[in-house]
Tab-separated table of C-alpha atoms in Angstrom:
chain	number	residue	atom	x	y	z
Z	26	MET	CA	-157.782	4.593	92.015
Z	27	ASN	CA	-156.150	1.163	91.097
Z	28	ILE	CA	-158.439	-1.773	90.307
Z	29	ALA	CA	-156.644	-5.208	90.033
Z	30	ILE	CA	-158.032	-7.841	87.805
Z	31	VAL	CA	-156.866	-11.259	89.051
Z	32	TYR	CA	-157.597	-14.214	87.034
Z	33	TYR	CA	-156.930	-17.827	86.159
Z	34	SER	CA	-157.464	-19.090	82.846
Z	35	MET	CA	-156.660	-22.263	81.450
Z	36	TYR	CA	-158.129	-21.939	77.793
Z	37	GLY	CA	-158.493	-18.387	77.467
Z	38	HIS	CA	-162.222	-17.703	78.178
Z	39	ILE	CA	-161.556	-16.136	81.603
Z	40	ARG	CA	-158.324	-14.173	80.162
Z	41	ALA	CA	-160.868	-12.672	77.459
Z	42	MET	CA	-163.125	-11.524	80.143
Z	43	ALA	CA	-160.344	-10.246	82.216
Z	44	GLN	CA	-159.096	-8.087	79.319
Z	45	ALA	CA	-162.559	-6.739	78.818
Z	46	ALA	CA	-163.116	-6.034	82.523
Z	47	ALA	CA	-159.720	-3.844	82.697
Z	48	GLU	CA	-160.723	-2.195	79.605
Z	49	ALA	CA	-164.126	-1.047	81.119
Z	50	ALA	CA	-162.849	-0.167	84.645
Z	51	GLY	CA	-160.137	1.976	83.058
Z	52	GLN	CA	-162.658	4.038	81.215
Z	53	VAL	CA	-163.909	5.241	84.640
Z	54	PRO	CA	-162.398	8.710	85.236
Z	55	GLY	CA	-159.483	8.477	87.868
Z	56	VAL	CA	-159.157	4.850	87.736
Z	57	THR	CA	-156.413	2.501	86.323
Z	58	ALA	CA	-157.150	-1.199	85.876
Z	59	THR	CA	-154.337	-3.841	85.387
Z	60	ILE	CA	-154.798	-7.551	84.952
Z	61	TYR	CA	-152.684	-10.156	86.699
Z	62	ARG	CA	-152.699	-14.010	86.421
Z	63	VAL	CA	-152.252	-16.218	89.184
Z	64	PRO	CA	-149.443	-18.830	89.185
Z	65	GLU	CA	-150.045	-21.978	87.315
Z	66	THR	CA	-149.570	-25.102	89.486
Z	67	LEU	CA	-149.625	-27.581	86.746
Z	68	PRO	CA	-146.377	-28.660	84.892
Z	69	ASP	CA	-146.249	-28.177	81.086
Z	70	GLU	CA	-146.614	-32.063	80.195
Z	71	VAL	CA	-149.789	-32.063	82.026
Z	72	LEU	CA	-151.144	-28.859	80.065
Z	73	ALA	CA	-150.117	-30.211	76.930
Z	74	LYS	CA	-152.073	-33.451	77.637
Z	75	MET	CA	-155.085	-31.090	78.357
Z	76	GLY	CA	-154.547	-29.160	75.257
Z	77	ALA	CA	-153.825	-26.171	77.246
Z	78	LEU	CA	-150.113	-25.460	76.632
Z	79	ASP	CA	-150.718	-22.797	73.961
Z	80	ALA	CA	-153.146	-20.872	75.985
Z	81	ALA	CA	-150.680	-20.876	78.928
Z	82	LYS	CA	-147.914	-19.625	76.687
Z	83	ALA	CA	-150.126	-16.998	75.323
Z	84	GLN	CA	-150.463	-15.521	78.804
Z	85	ALA	CA	-146.994	-15.610	79.564
Z	86	ALA	CA	-146.262	-11.967	79.521
Z	87	VAL	CA	-149.250	-11.186	81.800
Z	88	PRO	CA	-147.758	-10.440	85.237
Z	89	LEU	CA	-148.152	-12.894	87.991
Z	90	ALA	CA	-150.345	-11.818	90.874
Z	91	THR	CA	-149.062	-11.549	94.379
Z	92	PRO	CA	-150.710	-10.806	97.774
Z	93	GLU	CA	-148.936	-7.456	97.540
Z	94	ILE	CA	-150.829	-6.632	94.502
Z	95	LEU	CA	-154.120	-7.085	96.326
Z	96	ALA	CA	-152.854	-5.043	99.180
Z	97	ALA	CA	-151.935	-2.083	96.846
Z	98	ALA	CA	-155.313	-2.176	94.990
Z	99	ASP	CA	-158.345	-0.024	95.740
Z	100	GLY	CA	-160.584	-2.754	94.522
Z	101	VAL	CA	-160.157	-6.351	93.038
Z	102	LEU	CA	-162.120	-8.335	90.586
Z	103	PHE	CA	-161.393	-12.046	90.456
Z	104	GLY	CA	-161.945	-14.425	87.525
Z	105	THR	CA	-161.987	-18.174	87.775
Z	106	PRO	CA	-163.356	-20.951	85.636
Z	107	THR	CA	-165.539	-23.313	87.438
Z	108	ARG	CA	-164.332	-26.677	88.638
Z	109	PHE	CA	-166.931	-29.127	89.855
Z	110	GLY	CA	-168.996	-25.842	91.148
Z	111	ASN	CA	-165.892	-24.272	92.787
Z	112	MET	CA	-162.962	-22.177	91.912
Z	113	THR	CA	-159.914	-23.548	90.409
Z	114	GLY	CA	-157.254	-25.087	92.446
Z	115	GLN	CA	-154.786	-22.715	91.120
Z	116	MET	CA	-157.204	-19.774	92.237
Z	117	ARG	CA	-157.600	-21.566	95.679
Z	118	GLN	CA	-153.752	-21.815	96.177
Z	119	PHE	CA	-153.231	-18.163	95.490
Z	120	LEU	CA	-155.919	-17.261	97.883
Z	121	ASP	CA	-154.417	-19.493	100.633
Z	122	SER	CA	-151.358	-17.530	100.319
Z	123	THR	CA	-153.013	-14.258	101.506
Z	124	GLY	CA	-153.012	-15.120	105.256
Z	125	GLY	CA	-150.522	-12.554	106.021
Z	126	LEU	CA	-152.944	-9.767	104.401
Z	127	TRP	CA	-155.857	-11.073	106.622
Z	128	ALA	CA	-153.468	-11.238	109.873
Z	129	LYS	CA	-152.936	-7.386	109.080
Z	130	GLY	CA	-156.422	-6.645	107.893
Z	131	ALA	CA	-154.816	-5.244	104.641
Z	132	LEU	CA	-158.144	-5.943	102.606
Z	133	VAL	CA	-160.804	-4.765	104.921
Z	134	GLY	CA	-163.300	-2.437	103.360
Z	135	LYS	CA	-161.962	-2.967	99.763
Z	136	PRO	CA	-164.629	-3.948	97.187
Z	137	ALA	CA	-164.101	-6.994	95.327
Z	138	GLY	CA	-166.066	-9.289	92.983
Z	139	VAL	CA	-165.937	-12.490	91.010
Z	140	PHE	CA	-166.550	-13.557	87.577
Z	141	THR	CA	-166.507	-17.197	85.923
Z	142	SER	CA	-167.029	-19.551	83.279
Z	143	SER	CA	-168.169	-23.185	82.783
Z	144	GLY	CA	-168.712	-25.799	80.259
Z	145	THR	CA	-172.506	-25.900	80.406
Z	146	GLN	CA	-175.348	-23.556	81.143
Z	147	HIS	CA	-175.886	-25.189	84.506
Z	148	GLY	CA	-172.405	-26.231	85.302
Z	149	GLY	CA	-172.053	-24.346	88.779
Z	150	GLN	CA	-171.298	-20.875	87.796
Z	151	GLU	CA	-173.332	-19.442	90.677
Z	152	SER	CA	-172.023	-22.050	93.223
Z	153	THR	CA	-168.350	-21.107	92.202
Z	154	ILE	CA	-169.192	-17.529	92.928
Z	155	LEU	CA	-170.911	-18.229	96.079
Z	156	THR	CA	-168.237	-20.362	97.258
Z	157	PHE	CA	-165.567	-17.834	96.594
Z	158	ILE	CA	-167.526	-15.188	98.386
Z	159	PRO	CA	-166.628	-16.516	102.084
Z	160	THR	CA	-163.002	-15.823	101.460
Z	161	LEU	CA	-163.628	-12.291	100.443
Z	162	MET	CA	-165.780	-11.964	103.465
Z	163	HIS	CA	-163.038	-13.345	105.843
Z	164	GLN	CA	-160.791	-10.650	104.418
Z	165	GLY	CA	-163.294	-7.933	105.303
Z	166	MET	CA	-163.992	-6.962	101.731
Z	167	VAL	CA	-167.094	-5.477	100.259
Z	168	VAL	CA	-168.593	-7.925	97.790
Z	169	VAL	CA	-169.711	-6.572	94.419
Z	170	GLY	CA	-171.876	-8.520	92.083
Z	171	LEU	CA	-173.690	-7.900	88.954
Z	172	PRO	CA	-176.752	-5.855	89.680
Z	173	TYR	CA	-180.066	-6.458	87.549
Z	174	THR	CA	-179.366	-2.752	86.288
Z	175	PHE	CA	-177.495	-4.881	83.770
Z	176	GLN	CA	-180.375	-5.982	81.669
Z	177	GLY	CA	-178.211	-8.212	79.535
Z	178	GLN	CA	-178.569	-11.042	82.049
Z	179	MET	CA	-182.518	-10.878	81.634
Z	180	GLY	CA	-182.927	-12.194	78.158
Z	181	VAL	CA	-183.474	-15.758	77.022
Z	182	ASP	CA	-183.170	-15.201	73.432
Z	183	GLU	CA	-179.433	-16.526	73.293
Z	184	ILE	CA	-177.356	-18.568	75.546
Z	185	VAL	CA	-176.119	-15.998	78.123
Z	186	GLY	CA	-174.084	-15.867	81.204
Z	187	GLY	CA	-174.444	-13.746	84.271
Z	188	SER	CA	-176.375	-13.496	87.636
Z	189	PRO	CA	-176.565	-11.111	90.299
Z	190	TYR	CA	-173.592	-12.850	91.926
Z	191	GLY	CA	-171.364	-11.788	88.974
Z	192	ALA	CA	-170.618	-12.155	85.179
Z	193	SER	CA	-170.159	-15.217	83.553
Z	194	THR	CA	-169.755	-17.115	80.128
Z	195	ILE	CA	-170.443	-20.803	78.952
Z	196	ALA	CA	-167.298	-22.171	77.102
Z	197	GLY	CA	-169.101	-25.348	75.804
Z	198	GLY	CA	-168.370	-28.994	76.378
Z	199	ASP	CA	-165.492	-28.688	74.035
Z	200	GLY	CA	-164.449	-25.217	74.992
Z	201	SER	CA	-165.100	-23.872	71.606
Z	202	ARG	CA	-167.499	-21.094	72.630
Z	203	MET	CA	-165.665	-17.850	73.439
Z	204	PRO	CA	-167.579	-15.331	75.362
Z	205	SER	CA	-170.222	-13.488	73.492
Z	206	ALA	CA	-170.678	-9.850	73.246
Z	207	ARG	CA	-173.525	-9.871	75.986
Z	208	ASP	CA	-171.231	-12.026	78.240
Z	209	LEU	CA	-168.461	-9.545	77.806
Z	210	ASP	CA	-170.917	-6.490	78.221
Z	211	GLY	CA	-171.822	-8.187	81.515
Z	212	VAL	CA	-168.154	-8.250	82.974
Z	213	ARG	CA	-167.500	-4.730	81.724
Z	214	PHE	CA	-170.542	-3.709	83.580
Z	215	GLN	CA	-169.367	-5.231	86.886
Z	216	ALA	CA	-165.755	-3.903	86.407
Z	217	ARG	CA	-167.360	-0.318	85.956
Z	218	HIS	CA	-169.597	-0.886	88.981
Z	219	LEU	CA	-166.695	-2.006	91.053
Z	220	ALA	CA	-164.518	0.753	90.077
Z	221	GLU	CA	-167.420	3.386	90.921
Z	222	ILE	CA	-167.901	1.766	94.303
Z	223	ALA	CA	-164.360	1.939	94.915
Z	224	LYS	CA	-164.028	5.557	94.443
Z	225	LYS	CA	-167.313	6.016	96.724
Z	226	LEU	CA	-165.538	4.213	99.416
Z	227	ALA	CA	-162.327	6.237	98.975
Z	228	ALA	CA	-164.204	9.596	98.925
């Protein structure tokens, strides 16, 4: 079984979650998980002005996602930051390149999930995942969230991401907060859950 973790990360928060997700999915017997980044659409000079050039260079060795990667995978977990309550433009552009897969029904029946990040606790995390789901549904994919059997999303003793729609983290207004141990546990749980469902669907 092959699980693809397909993400976009401007400052490294989603990349950290993607790495944790791949490690967790890969621990499921018979499953291999690989991370891929969607192509950057901003030029280096713009990334430099946004303070994101170093993070972009740090991800240069991560292979680029292509529609063919999705077609070959048994399940896909997508990661995107929140932009005004929606996915990033980079992720949207990548998904818009998958029309050929839709025409062939290449993704029908495959499990897929979404994880995200935002700058604030109420920064559109749920709406980002919920507005991502229609694309998955149009592709005929089986949506996999973060069930409440992951108890980490229930606590109020610390700032924590996560909802039944998918794992998440809060970066802080200045981006200085990296995913907490509990946030990483959430995306690990979602990745394992997706991998187990992929195995069941393939049985």
